[in-house]
Coordinates of C-alpha atoms in Angstrom, one line a residue:
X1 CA -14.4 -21.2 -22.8
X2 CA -12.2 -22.8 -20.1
X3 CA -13.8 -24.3 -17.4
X4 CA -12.0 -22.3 -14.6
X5 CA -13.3 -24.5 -11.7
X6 CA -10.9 -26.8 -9.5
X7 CA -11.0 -30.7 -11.2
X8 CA -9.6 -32.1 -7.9
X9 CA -12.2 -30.9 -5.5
X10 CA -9.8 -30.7 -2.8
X11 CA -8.4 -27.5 -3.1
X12 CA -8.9 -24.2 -4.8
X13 CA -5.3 -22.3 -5.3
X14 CA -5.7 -18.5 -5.7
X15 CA -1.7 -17.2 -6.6
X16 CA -1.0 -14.0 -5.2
X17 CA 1.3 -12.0 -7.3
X18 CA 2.5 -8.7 -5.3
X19 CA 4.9 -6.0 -6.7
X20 CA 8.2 -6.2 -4.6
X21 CA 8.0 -3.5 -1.8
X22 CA 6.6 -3.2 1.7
X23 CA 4.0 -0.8 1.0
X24 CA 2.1 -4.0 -1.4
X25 CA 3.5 -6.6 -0.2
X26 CA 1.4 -5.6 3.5
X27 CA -2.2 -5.2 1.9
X28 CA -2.1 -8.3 -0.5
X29 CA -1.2 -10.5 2.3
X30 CA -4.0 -9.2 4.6
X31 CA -6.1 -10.1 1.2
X32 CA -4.5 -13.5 1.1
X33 CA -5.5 -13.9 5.1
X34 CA -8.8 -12.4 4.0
X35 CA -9.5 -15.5 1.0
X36 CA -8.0 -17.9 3.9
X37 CA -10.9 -16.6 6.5
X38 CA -13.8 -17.0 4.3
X39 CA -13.8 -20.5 4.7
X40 CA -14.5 -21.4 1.1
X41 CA -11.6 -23.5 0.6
X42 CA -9.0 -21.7 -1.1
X43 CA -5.3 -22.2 -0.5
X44 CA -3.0 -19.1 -1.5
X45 CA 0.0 -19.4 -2.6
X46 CA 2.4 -16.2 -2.6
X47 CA 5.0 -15.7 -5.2
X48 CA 7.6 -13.2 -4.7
X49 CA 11.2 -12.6 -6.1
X50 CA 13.4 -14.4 -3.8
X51 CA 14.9 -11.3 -2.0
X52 CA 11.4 -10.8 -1.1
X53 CA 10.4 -14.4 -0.2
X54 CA 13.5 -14.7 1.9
X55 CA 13.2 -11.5 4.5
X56 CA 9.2 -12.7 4.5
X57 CA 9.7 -15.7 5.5
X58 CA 12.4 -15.4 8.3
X59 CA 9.8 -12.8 10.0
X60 CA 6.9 -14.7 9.1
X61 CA 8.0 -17.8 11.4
X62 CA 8.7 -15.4 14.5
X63 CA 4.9 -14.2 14.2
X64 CA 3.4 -17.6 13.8
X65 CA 5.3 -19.4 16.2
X66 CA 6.9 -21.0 14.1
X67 CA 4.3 -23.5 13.2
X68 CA 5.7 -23.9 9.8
X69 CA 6.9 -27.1 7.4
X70 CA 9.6 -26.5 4.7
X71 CA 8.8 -28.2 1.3
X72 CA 11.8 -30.3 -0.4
X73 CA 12.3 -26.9 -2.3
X74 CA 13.5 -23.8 -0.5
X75 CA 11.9 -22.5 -2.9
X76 CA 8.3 -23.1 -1.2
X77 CA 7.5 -22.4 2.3
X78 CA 4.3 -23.0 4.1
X79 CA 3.0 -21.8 7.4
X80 CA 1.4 -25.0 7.9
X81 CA 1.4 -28.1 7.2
X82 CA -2.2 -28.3 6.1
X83 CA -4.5 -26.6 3.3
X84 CA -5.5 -23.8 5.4
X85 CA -2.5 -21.9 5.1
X86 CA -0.3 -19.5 2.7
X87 CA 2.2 -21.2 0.8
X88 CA 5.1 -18.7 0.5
X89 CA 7.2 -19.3 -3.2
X90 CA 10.2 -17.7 -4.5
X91 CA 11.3 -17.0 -8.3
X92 CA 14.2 -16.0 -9.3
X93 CA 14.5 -11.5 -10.4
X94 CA 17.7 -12.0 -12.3
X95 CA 19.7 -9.9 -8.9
X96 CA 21.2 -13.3 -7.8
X97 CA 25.2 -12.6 -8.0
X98 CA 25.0 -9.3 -8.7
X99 CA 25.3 -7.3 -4.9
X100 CA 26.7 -4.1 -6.7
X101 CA 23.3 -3.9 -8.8
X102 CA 20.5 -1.3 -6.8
X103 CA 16.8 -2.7 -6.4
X104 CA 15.8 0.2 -7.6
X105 CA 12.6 1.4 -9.7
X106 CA 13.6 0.7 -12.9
X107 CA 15.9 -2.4 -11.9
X108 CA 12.8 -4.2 -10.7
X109 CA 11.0 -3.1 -13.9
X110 CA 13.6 -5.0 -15.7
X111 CA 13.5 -7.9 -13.6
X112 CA 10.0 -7.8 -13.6
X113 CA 9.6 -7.7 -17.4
X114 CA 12.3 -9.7 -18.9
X115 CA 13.3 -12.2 -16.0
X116 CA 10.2 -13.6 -13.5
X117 CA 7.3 -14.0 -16.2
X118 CA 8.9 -17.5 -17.3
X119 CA 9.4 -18.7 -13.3
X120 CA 5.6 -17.5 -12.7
X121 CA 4.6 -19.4 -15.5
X122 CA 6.4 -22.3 -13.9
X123 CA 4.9 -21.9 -10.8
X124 CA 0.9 -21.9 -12.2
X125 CA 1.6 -24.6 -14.4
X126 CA 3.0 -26.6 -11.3
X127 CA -0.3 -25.9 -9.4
X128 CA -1.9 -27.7 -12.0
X129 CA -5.9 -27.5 -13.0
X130 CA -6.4 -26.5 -9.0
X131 CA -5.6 -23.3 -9.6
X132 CA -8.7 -20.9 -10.1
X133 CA -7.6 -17.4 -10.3
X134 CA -4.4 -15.2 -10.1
X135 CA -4.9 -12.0 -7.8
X136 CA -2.3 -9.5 -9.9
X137 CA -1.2 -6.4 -8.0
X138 CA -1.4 -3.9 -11.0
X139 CA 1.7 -2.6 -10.6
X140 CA 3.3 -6.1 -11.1
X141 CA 1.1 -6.2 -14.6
X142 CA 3.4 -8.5 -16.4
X143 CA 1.6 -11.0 -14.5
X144 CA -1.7 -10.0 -15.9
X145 CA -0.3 -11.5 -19.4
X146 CA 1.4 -14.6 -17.9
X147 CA -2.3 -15.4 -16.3
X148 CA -3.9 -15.2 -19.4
X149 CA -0.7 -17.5 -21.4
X150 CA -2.1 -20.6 -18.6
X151 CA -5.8 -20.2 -19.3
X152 CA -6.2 -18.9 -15.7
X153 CA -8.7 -16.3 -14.2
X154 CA -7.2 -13.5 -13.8
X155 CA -8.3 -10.5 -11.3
X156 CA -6.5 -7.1 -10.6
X157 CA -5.4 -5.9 -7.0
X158 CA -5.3 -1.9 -6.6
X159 CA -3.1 -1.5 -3.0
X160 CA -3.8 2.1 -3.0
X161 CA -6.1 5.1 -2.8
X162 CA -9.5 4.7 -5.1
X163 CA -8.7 8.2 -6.2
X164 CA -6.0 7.5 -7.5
X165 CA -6.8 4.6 -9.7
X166 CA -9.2 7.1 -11.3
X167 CA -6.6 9.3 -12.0
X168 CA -4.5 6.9 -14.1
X169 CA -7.5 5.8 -16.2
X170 CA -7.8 9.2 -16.4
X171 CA -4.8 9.2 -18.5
X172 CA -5.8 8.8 -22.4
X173 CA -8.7 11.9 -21.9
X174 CA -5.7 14.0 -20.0
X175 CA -3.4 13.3 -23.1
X176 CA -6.4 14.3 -25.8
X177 CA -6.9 17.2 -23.8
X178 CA -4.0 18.7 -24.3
X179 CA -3.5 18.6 -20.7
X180 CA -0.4 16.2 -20.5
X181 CA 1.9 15.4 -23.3
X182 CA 2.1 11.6 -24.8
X183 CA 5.4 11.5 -22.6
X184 CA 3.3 12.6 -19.3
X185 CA 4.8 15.9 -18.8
X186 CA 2.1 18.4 -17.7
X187 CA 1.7 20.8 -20.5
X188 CA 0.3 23.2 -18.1
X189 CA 1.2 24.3 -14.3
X190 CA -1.9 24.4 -12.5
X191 CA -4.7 23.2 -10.6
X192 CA -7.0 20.4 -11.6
X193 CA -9.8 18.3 -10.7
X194 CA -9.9 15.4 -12.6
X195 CA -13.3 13.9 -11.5
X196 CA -16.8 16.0 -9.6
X197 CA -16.6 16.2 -6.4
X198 CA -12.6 15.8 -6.0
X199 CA -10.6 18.0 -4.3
X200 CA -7.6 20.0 -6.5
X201 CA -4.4 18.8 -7.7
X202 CA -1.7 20.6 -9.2
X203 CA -0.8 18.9 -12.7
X204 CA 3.2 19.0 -10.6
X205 CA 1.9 16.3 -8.5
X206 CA 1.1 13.1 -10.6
X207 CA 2.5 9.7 -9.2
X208 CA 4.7 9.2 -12.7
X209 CA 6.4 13.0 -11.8
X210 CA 9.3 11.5 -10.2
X211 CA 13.3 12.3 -10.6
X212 CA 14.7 13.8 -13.8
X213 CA 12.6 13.9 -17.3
X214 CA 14.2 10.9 -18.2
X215 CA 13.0 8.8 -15.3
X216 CA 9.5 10.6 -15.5
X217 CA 8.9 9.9 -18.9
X218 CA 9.7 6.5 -18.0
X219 CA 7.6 6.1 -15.4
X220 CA 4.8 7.7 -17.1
X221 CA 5.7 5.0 -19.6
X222 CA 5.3 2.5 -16.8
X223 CA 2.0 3.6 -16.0
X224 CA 0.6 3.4 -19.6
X225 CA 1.3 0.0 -19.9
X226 CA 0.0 -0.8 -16.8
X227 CA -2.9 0.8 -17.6
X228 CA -3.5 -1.5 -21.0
X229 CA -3.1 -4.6 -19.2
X230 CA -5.2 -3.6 -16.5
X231 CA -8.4 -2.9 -19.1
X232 CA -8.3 -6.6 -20.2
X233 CA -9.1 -7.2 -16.5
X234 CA -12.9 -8.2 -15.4
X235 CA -12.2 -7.1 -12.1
X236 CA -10.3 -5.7 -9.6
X237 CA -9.9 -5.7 -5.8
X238 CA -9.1 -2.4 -4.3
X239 CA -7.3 -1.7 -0.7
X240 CA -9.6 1.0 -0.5
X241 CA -12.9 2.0 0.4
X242 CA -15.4 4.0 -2.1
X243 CA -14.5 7.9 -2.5
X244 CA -17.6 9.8 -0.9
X245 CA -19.2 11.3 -4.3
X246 CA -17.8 9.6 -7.4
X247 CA -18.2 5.7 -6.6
X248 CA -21.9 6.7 -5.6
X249 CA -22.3 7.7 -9.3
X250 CA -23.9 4.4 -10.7
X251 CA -23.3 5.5 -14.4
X252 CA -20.1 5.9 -13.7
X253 CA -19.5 2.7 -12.1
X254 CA -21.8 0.9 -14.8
X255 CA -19.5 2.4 -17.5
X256 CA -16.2 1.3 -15.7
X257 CA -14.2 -1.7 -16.9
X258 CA -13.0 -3.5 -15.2
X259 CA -15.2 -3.7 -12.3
X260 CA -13.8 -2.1 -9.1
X261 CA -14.8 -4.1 -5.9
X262 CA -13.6 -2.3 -2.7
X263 CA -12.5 -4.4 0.3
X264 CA -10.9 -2.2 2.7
X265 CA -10.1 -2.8 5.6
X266 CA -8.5 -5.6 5.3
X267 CA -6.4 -5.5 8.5
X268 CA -8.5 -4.5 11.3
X269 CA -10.2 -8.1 12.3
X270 CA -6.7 -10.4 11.4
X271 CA -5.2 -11.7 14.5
X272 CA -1.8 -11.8 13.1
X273 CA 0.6 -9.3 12.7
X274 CA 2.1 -9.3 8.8
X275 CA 5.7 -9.6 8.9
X276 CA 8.0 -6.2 8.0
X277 CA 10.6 -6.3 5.3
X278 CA 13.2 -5.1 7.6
X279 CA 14.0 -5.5 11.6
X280 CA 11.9 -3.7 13.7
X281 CA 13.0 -2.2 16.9
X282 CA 10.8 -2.9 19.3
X283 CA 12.4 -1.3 22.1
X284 CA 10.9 2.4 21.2
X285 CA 7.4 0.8 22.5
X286 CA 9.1 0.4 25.9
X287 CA 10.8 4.2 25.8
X288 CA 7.4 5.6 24.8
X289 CA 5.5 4.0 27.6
X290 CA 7.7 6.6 29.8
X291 CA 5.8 9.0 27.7
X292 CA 3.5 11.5 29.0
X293 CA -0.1 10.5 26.6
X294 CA -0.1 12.5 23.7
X295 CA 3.5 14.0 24.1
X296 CA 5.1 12.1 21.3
X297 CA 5.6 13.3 17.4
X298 CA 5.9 10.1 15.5
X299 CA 7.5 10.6 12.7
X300 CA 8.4 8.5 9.3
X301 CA 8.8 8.6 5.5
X302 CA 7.9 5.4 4.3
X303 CA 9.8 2.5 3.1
X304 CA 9.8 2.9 -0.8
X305 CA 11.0 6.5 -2.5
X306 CA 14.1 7.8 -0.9
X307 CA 12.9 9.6 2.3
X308 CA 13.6 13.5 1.9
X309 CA 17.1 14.3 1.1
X310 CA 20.1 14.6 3.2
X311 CA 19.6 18.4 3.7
X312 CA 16.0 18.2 4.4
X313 CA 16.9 15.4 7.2
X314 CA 19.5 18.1 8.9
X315 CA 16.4 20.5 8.4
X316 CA 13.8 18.6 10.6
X317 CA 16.4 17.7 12.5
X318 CA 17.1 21.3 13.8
X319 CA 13.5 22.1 13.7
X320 CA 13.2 19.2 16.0
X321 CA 15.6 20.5 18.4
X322 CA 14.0 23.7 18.4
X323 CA 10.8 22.7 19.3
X324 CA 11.6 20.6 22.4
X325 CA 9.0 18.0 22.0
X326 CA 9.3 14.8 22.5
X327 CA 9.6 12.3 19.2
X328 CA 10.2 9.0 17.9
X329 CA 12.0 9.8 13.8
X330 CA 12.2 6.5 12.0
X331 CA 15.3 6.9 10.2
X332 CA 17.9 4.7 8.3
X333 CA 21.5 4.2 9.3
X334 CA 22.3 5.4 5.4
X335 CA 20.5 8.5 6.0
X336 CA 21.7 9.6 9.3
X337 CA 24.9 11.6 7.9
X338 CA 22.5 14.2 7.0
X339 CA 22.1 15.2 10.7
X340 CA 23.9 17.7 12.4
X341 CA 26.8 16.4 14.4
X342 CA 25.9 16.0 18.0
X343 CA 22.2 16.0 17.3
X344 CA 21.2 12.5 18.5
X345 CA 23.2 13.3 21.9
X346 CA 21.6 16.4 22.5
X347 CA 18.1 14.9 22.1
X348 CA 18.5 11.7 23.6
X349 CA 16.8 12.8 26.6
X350 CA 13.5 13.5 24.5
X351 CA 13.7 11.2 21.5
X352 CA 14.0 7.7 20.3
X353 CA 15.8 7.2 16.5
X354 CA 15.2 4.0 14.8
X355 CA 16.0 2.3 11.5
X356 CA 12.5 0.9 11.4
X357 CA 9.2 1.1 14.3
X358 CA 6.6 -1.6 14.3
X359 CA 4.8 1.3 12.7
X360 CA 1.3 -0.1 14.1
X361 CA 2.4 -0.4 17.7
X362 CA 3.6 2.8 17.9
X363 CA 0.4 4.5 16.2
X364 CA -2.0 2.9 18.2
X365 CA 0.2 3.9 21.9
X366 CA -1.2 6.4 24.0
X367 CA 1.7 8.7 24.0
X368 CA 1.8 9.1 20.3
X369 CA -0.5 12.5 19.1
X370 CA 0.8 13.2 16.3
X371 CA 2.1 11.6 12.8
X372 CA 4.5 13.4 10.8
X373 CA 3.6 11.5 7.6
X374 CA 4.6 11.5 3.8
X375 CA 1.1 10.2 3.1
X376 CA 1.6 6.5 1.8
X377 CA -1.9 4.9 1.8
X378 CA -0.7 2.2 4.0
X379 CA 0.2 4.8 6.8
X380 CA -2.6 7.0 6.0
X381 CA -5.0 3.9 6.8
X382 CA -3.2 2.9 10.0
X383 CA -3.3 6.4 11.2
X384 CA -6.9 6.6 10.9
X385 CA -7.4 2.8 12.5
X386 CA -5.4 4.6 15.6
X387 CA -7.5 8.0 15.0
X388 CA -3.8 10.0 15.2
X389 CA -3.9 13.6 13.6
X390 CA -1.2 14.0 10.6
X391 CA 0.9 16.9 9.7
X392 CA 1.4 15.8 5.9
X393 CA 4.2 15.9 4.0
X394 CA 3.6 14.1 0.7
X395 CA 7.2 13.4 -1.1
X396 CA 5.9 11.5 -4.7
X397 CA 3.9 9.2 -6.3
X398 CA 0.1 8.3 -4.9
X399 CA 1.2 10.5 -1.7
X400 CA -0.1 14.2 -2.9
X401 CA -3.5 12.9 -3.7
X402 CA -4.0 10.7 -0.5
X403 CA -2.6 14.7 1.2
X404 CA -5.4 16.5 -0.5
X405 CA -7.9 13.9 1.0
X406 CA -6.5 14.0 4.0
X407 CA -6.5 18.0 4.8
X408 CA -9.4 18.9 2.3
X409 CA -11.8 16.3 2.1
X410 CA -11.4 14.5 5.7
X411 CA -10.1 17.2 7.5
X412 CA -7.5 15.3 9.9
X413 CA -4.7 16.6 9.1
X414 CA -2.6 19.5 7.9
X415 CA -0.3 19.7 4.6
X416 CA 3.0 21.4 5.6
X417 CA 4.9 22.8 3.0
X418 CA 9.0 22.1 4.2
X419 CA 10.2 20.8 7.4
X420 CA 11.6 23.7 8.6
X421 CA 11.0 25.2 12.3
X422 CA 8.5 27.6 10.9
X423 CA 6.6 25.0 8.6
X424 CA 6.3 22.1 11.8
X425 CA 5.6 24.5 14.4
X426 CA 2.7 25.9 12.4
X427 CA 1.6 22.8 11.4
X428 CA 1.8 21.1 15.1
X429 CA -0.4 24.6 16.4
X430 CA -3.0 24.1 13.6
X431 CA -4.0 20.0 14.4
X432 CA -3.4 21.4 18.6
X433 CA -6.0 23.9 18.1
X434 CA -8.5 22.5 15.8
X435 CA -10.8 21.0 18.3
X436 CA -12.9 19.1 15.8
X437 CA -10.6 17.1 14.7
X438 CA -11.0 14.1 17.4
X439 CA -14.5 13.9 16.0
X440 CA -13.3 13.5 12.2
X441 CA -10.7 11.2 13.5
X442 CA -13.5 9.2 15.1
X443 CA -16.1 9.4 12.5
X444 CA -13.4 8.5 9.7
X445 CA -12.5 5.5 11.8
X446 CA -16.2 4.6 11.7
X447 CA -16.6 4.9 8.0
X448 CA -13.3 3.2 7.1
X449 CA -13.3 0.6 9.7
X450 CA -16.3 0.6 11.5
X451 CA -18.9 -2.8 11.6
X452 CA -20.9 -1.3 8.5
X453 CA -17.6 -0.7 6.9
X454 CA -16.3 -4.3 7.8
X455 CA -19.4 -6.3 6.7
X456 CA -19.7 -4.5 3.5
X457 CA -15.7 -5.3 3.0
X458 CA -16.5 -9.3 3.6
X459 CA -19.4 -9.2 1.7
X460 CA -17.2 -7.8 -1.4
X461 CA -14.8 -10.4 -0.9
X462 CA -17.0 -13.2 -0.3
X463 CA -19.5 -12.5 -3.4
X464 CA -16.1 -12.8 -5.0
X465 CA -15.2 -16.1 -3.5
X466 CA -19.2 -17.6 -4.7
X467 CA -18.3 -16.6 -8.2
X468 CA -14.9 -17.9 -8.5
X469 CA -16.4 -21.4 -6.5
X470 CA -19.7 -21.1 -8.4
X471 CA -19.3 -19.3 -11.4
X472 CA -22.5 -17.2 -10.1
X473 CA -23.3 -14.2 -12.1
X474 CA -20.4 -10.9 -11.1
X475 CA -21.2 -7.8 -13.1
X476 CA -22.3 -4.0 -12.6
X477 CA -25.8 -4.6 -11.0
X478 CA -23.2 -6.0 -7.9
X479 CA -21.2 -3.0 -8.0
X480 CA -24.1 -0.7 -8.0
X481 CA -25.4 -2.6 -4.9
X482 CA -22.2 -2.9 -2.6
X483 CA -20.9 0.7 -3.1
X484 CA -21.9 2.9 -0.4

């Protein structure tokens, strides 16, 4: 067996490998922050493709003050010029020259497959015997084999929703039931629960069911495989905390593999703001401190799957008209031919468009009161941390199942079915008059980020630190005993 613990003494490397979008990019470096504030002596090193590396870097300097030193590579980048920092390195994704090529979904996969395995490879190798573990974000699973080509630890990262985790390891029984074919498609329309104590989802709302059948079957592909590399895996580290019934069911966790360790939150205690992919504009915090408290409808889509269509954005937009509230819509320049013309003139006086909001900012305001959400876990998590009440509208992927928690199970929020005037104004009088709601908000807030909530997190983390220092014992009897 490879003896898996740093030869040098001086440093314990732990390579962060995330898969190439904002929405994972975010939690796994709050986890790389996290390793850094354990004090146990690891040194992360990021690796991205370079169009990621690049846009993370030039932000990343503005929020640490630029206390940085450059390497003779541009490849690396480090924040400081000691070992308690995050060394930032790009690979190449096989896009370089090619500006007509879309980052799209299955571009990446490519890239991801057939192009950055050999430069990751590089990059551990480089490291040297230092290196004690790569933290894999399981939707960037090719990394999971290149790991295991260097003789290096290897542990999972899950950026989303427990829930949904269970769902795709719920795959194989869902396929010998007859319930999904081999390609994915649901072989049935209706309502499921695919673990006790769950609340229902309609077989038209798995993450893979995405585009046309061509580009679902793919995806469903996608997931499959990531799904097989993921069960050579010991363990993983999940953005999440543990669902209220099914992660209290010890012979369910005993039977798991690998073993899930929840660490959630991971943002609440950092003192630095990650850097976004793209420019904020800071200058809506400024409008919405003329804001009456409360008065404001954020509003935003996400950064990944193509918002809503260009009708559904002329849609909201007259519903938003209608209604006469006051909002802040966070809105690309590509997708703002979908609005009627004249629109942002005539509700300038009442609203503030933007191509991207620093999203946490603007949550945590005190004339924000409601979020107009597709349901990403990222911004389902910062909406609780700023205990805002959601009108949900999930889009794709993870975003129906993190809904279902939201307006079932939690009860903060309410699902609206379009974005029409009828379906918002509903929607905005059903969060106005549920007056229970603050007290979810705040008792979600407690559970998810509260001090019991926190310690537990650290305690996760840093049992997981011991083991990769120590080698000390990691198995289901320390599941059993951190879940809550």
């Amino acid at each position: 067996m490879k003896n898996y613990s740093s030869k040098s003494g001086e440093s314990k490397i732990i390579v962060f490998v995330p898969y190439p979008a904002q929405g994972h990019v975010t939690p796994m470096l709050n986890l790389a922050k996290a390793f850094l504030n354990l004090d146990q002596g690891f040194r992360p090193v990021f690796v991205t493709p370079r169009f990621i590396h690049d846009q993370i870097v030039a932000r990343y300097d503005d929020h640490e003050n630029n206390n940085h030193m450059f390497t003779n590579d541009d490849d690396h980048h480090q924040t400081n010029n000691n070992n308690d920092s995050i060394e930032f390195v790009a690979i190449p994704d096989g896009f370089e020259g090619k500006s007509s090529v879309a980052r799209d979904f299955f571009s990446l996969e490519e890239a991801m497959e057939k192009v950055m395995p050999a430069h990751l490879e590089r990059v551990v190798r480089d490291q040297g015997e230092d290196v004690v573990c790569v933290v894999v974000d399981l939707l960037a699973s090719w990394a999971i084999e290149v790991a295991n080509r260097c003789g290096v630890r290897v542990a999972g990262f899950w950026p989303a929703m427990l829930a949904v985790y269970r769902l795709v390891v719920a795959i194989p029984d869902m396929v010998r039931s007859g319930l999904i074919s081999d390609t994915g498609c649901p072989q049935h329309l209706c309502p499921i629960s695919f673990l006790p104590n769950q609340p229902i989802l309609s077989t038209d709302e798995f993450p893979w069911l995405i585009g046309t059948l061509a580009a679902r079957k793919a995806r469903f592909k996608f997931w499959t495989r990531t799904l097989a590399r993921s069960r050579t895996l010991q363990w993983i580290l999940a953005n999440s905390f543990p669902d209220e019934e099914s992660l209290n069911d010890e012979k369910l966790n005993k039977e798991l593999l690998p073993l899930v360790l929840p660490i959630s939150p991971l943002s609440k205690n950092l003192t630095t703001k990650n850097p976004s992919l793209w420019e904020e504009d800071n200058s809506c915090l400024d409008w919405l401190d003329k804001q009456k408290s409360n008065s404001v409808i954020y509003i935003s889509f996400g950064s990944w799957v193509s918002p809503i269509g260009e009708s559904k954005v002329r849609t909201l937009a007259m519903a938003l008209e209608s209604l006469g509230h006051f909002f802040i819509w966070v809105l690309s320049n590509s997708w703002r031919a979908g609005l009627p013309v004249g629109f942002e003139e005539r509700v300038s006086n009442r609203s503030k468009i933007v191509s991207w909001a620093p999203q946490m900012e603007v949550l945590r305001h005190r004339a924000v009161g409601f979020y107009l959400t597709h349901c990403g876990w990222n911004s389902t998590m910062e909406a609780i941390q700023s205990q805002k009440r959601l009108l949900c509208y999930p889009i794709a992927g993870d975003q129906f199942v993190n809904c279902n928690y939201i307006v079932k199970v939690w009860k903060i929020g309410v699902r609206i079915n379009g974005v029409g005037l009828k379906e918002v104004e509903e929607g905005l009088r059903k969060v106005m008059e549920d007056k229970e709601m603050e007290l979810r908000l705040k008792k979600m807030y407690e559970r998810t980020m509260g001090d019991e909530a926190c310690r537990k997190a650290t305690s996760n983390l840093r049992l997981f630190g011991n083991f990769l220092s120590k080698q000390t014992l990691l198995g289901s009897s320390f599941v059993s005993k951190t879940s809550f």
